[in-house]
Coordinates of C-alpha atoms in Angstrom, one line a residue:
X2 CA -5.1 42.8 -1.0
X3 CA -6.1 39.4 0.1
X4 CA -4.2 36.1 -0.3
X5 CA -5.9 32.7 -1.7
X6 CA -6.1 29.6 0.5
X7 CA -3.8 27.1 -0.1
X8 CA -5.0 23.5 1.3
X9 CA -1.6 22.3 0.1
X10 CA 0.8 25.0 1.2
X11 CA -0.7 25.3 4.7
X12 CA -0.2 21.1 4.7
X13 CA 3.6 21.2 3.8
X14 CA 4.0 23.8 6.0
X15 CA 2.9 21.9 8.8
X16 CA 4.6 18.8 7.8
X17 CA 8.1 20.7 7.3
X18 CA 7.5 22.2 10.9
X19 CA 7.2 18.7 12.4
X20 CA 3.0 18.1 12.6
X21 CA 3.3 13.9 12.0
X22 CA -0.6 14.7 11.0
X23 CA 0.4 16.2 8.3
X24 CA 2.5 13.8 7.2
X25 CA 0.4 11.5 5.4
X26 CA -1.8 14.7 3.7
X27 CA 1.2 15.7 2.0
X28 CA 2.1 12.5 0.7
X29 CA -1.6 11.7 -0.4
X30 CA -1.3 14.8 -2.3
X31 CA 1.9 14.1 -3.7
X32 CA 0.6 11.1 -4.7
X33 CA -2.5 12.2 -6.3
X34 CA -1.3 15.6 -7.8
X35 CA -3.7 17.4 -5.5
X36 CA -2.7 20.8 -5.8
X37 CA 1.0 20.2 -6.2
X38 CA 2.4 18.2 -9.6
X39 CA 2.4 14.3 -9.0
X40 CA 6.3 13.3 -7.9
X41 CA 6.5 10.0 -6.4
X42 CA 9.4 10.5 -4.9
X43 CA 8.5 13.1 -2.7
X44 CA 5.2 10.9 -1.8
X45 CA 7.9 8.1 -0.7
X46 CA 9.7 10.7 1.5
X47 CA 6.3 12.2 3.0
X48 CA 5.2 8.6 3.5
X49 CA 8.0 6.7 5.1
X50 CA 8.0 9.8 7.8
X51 CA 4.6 9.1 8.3
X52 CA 5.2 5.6 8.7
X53 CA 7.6 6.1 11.7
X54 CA 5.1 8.6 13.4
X55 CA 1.9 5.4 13.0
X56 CA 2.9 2.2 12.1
X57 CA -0.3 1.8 9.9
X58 CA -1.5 -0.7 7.3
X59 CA -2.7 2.0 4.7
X60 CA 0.4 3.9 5.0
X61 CA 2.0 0.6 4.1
X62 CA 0.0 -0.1 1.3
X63 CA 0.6 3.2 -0.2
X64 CA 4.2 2.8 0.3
X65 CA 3.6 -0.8 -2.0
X66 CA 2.1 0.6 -4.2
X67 CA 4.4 3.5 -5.6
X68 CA 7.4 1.3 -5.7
X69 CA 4.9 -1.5 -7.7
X70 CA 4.5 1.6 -10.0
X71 CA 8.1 1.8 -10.1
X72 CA 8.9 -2.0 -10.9
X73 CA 10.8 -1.8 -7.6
X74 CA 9.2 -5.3 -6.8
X75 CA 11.5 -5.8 -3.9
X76 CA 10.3 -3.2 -1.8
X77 CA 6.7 -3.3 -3.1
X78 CA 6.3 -7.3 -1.4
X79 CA 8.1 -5.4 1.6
X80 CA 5.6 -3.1 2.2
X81 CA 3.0 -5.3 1.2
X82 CA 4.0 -7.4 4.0
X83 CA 4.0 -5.0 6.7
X84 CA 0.6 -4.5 5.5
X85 CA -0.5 -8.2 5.7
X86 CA 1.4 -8.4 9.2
X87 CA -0.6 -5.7 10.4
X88 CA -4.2 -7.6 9.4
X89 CA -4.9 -5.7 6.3
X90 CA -7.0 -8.2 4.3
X91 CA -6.7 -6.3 1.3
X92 CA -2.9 -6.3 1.2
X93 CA -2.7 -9.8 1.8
X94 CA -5.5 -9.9 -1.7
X95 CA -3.0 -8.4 -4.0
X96 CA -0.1 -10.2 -2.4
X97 CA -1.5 -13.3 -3.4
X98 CA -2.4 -11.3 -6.8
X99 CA 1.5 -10.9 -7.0
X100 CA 2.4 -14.0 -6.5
X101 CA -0.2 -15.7 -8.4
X102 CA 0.8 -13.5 -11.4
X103 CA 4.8 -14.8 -10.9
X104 CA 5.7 -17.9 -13.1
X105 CA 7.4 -19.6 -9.8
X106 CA 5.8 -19.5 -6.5
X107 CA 8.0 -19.7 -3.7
X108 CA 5.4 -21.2 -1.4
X109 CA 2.0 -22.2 -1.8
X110 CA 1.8 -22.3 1.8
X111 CA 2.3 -18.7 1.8
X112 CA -0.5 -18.5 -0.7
X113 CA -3.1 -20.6 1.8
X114 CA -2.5 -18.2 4.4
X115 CA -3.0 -15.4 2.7
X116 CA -6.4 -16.6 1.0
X117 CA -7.4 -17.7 4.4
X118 CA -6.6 -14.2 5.4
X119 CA -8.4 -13.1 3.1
X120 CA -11.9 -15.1 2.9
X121 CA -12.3 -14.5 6.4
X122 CA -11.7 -10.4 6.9
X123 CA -15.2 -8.4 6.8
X124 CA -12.7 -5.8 5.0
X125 CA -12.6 -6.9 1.7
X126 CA -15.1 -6.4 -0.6
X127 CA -17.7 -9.5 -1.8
X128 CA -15.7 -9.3 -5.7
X129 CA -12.1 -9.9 -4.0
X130 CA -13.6 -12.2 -1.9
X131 CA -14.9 -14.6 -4.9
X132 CA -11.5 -14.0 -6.4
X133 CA -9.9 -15.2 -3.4
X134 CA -12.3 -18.3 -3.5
X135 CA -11.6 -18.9 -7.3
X136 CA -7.6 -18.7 -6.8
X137 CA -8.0 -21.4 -4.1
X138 CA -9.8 -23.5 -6.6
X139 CA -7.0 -23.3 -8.7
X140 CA -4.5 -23.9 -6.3
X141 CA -6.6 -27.2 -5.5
X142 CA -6.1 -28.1 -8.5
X143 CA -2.1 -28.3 -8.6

């Protein structure tokens, strides 16, 4: 009799034993529906205990981005700021994407940093980056 490989089993496993590498996997694949059905909520949990093994920016994001899916906008700019805090150009892109979608922004100070962040970083890709130029534009204009 032989047993089938399971990528996903062998992942939880791990995680549930205590292997912080593992952490992350299993969330990704929560997150994804990669071998197990998508739950959100189980992505958080995987996520967040990730997050306190590595303080990462990508583990942020992916934090931001679940609780954007869930309209939990609180905790989404939350995240999102851990992730600019840590230097992640792209987070600090869709946090001006956030805040440039609200009808009142708080601060458009807030938003120069950010595009500055952005404009400069080597991270982000050469469409963000002419968005980023075309959003200052239109905060020239105000």
């Amino acid at each position: 009799m032989t047993s089938e490989f399971h990528p996903f089993q062998q992942l939880l496993t791990s995680a549930q034993a205590g292997d912080a590498e593992c952490f992350y996997a299993v969330a990704v694949c929560y997150a994804t529906a990669y071998g197990v059905p998508a739950d959100n909520e189980q992505a958080l949990y995987w996520y967040k205990k990730a997050w306190k093994h590595q303080h990462n920016s990508e583990t942020a994001m992916a934090i931001a981005r679940i609780y954007f899916h869930q309209h939990n906008t609180r905790n989404a700019v939350y995240w999102l700021e851990k992730a600019v805090d840590l230097g992640d150009a792209c987070a600090a892109f869709e946090y001006v994407q956030h805040l440039m979608g609200k009808k009142k922004i708080k601060s458009d100070i807030l938003l120069w940093q950010l595009l500055t962040k952005v404009v400069a970083s080597s991270d982000i890709s050469d469409e963000q980056r002419n968005q980023a130029f075309d959003m200052i534009k239109e905060l020239s204009k105000q």
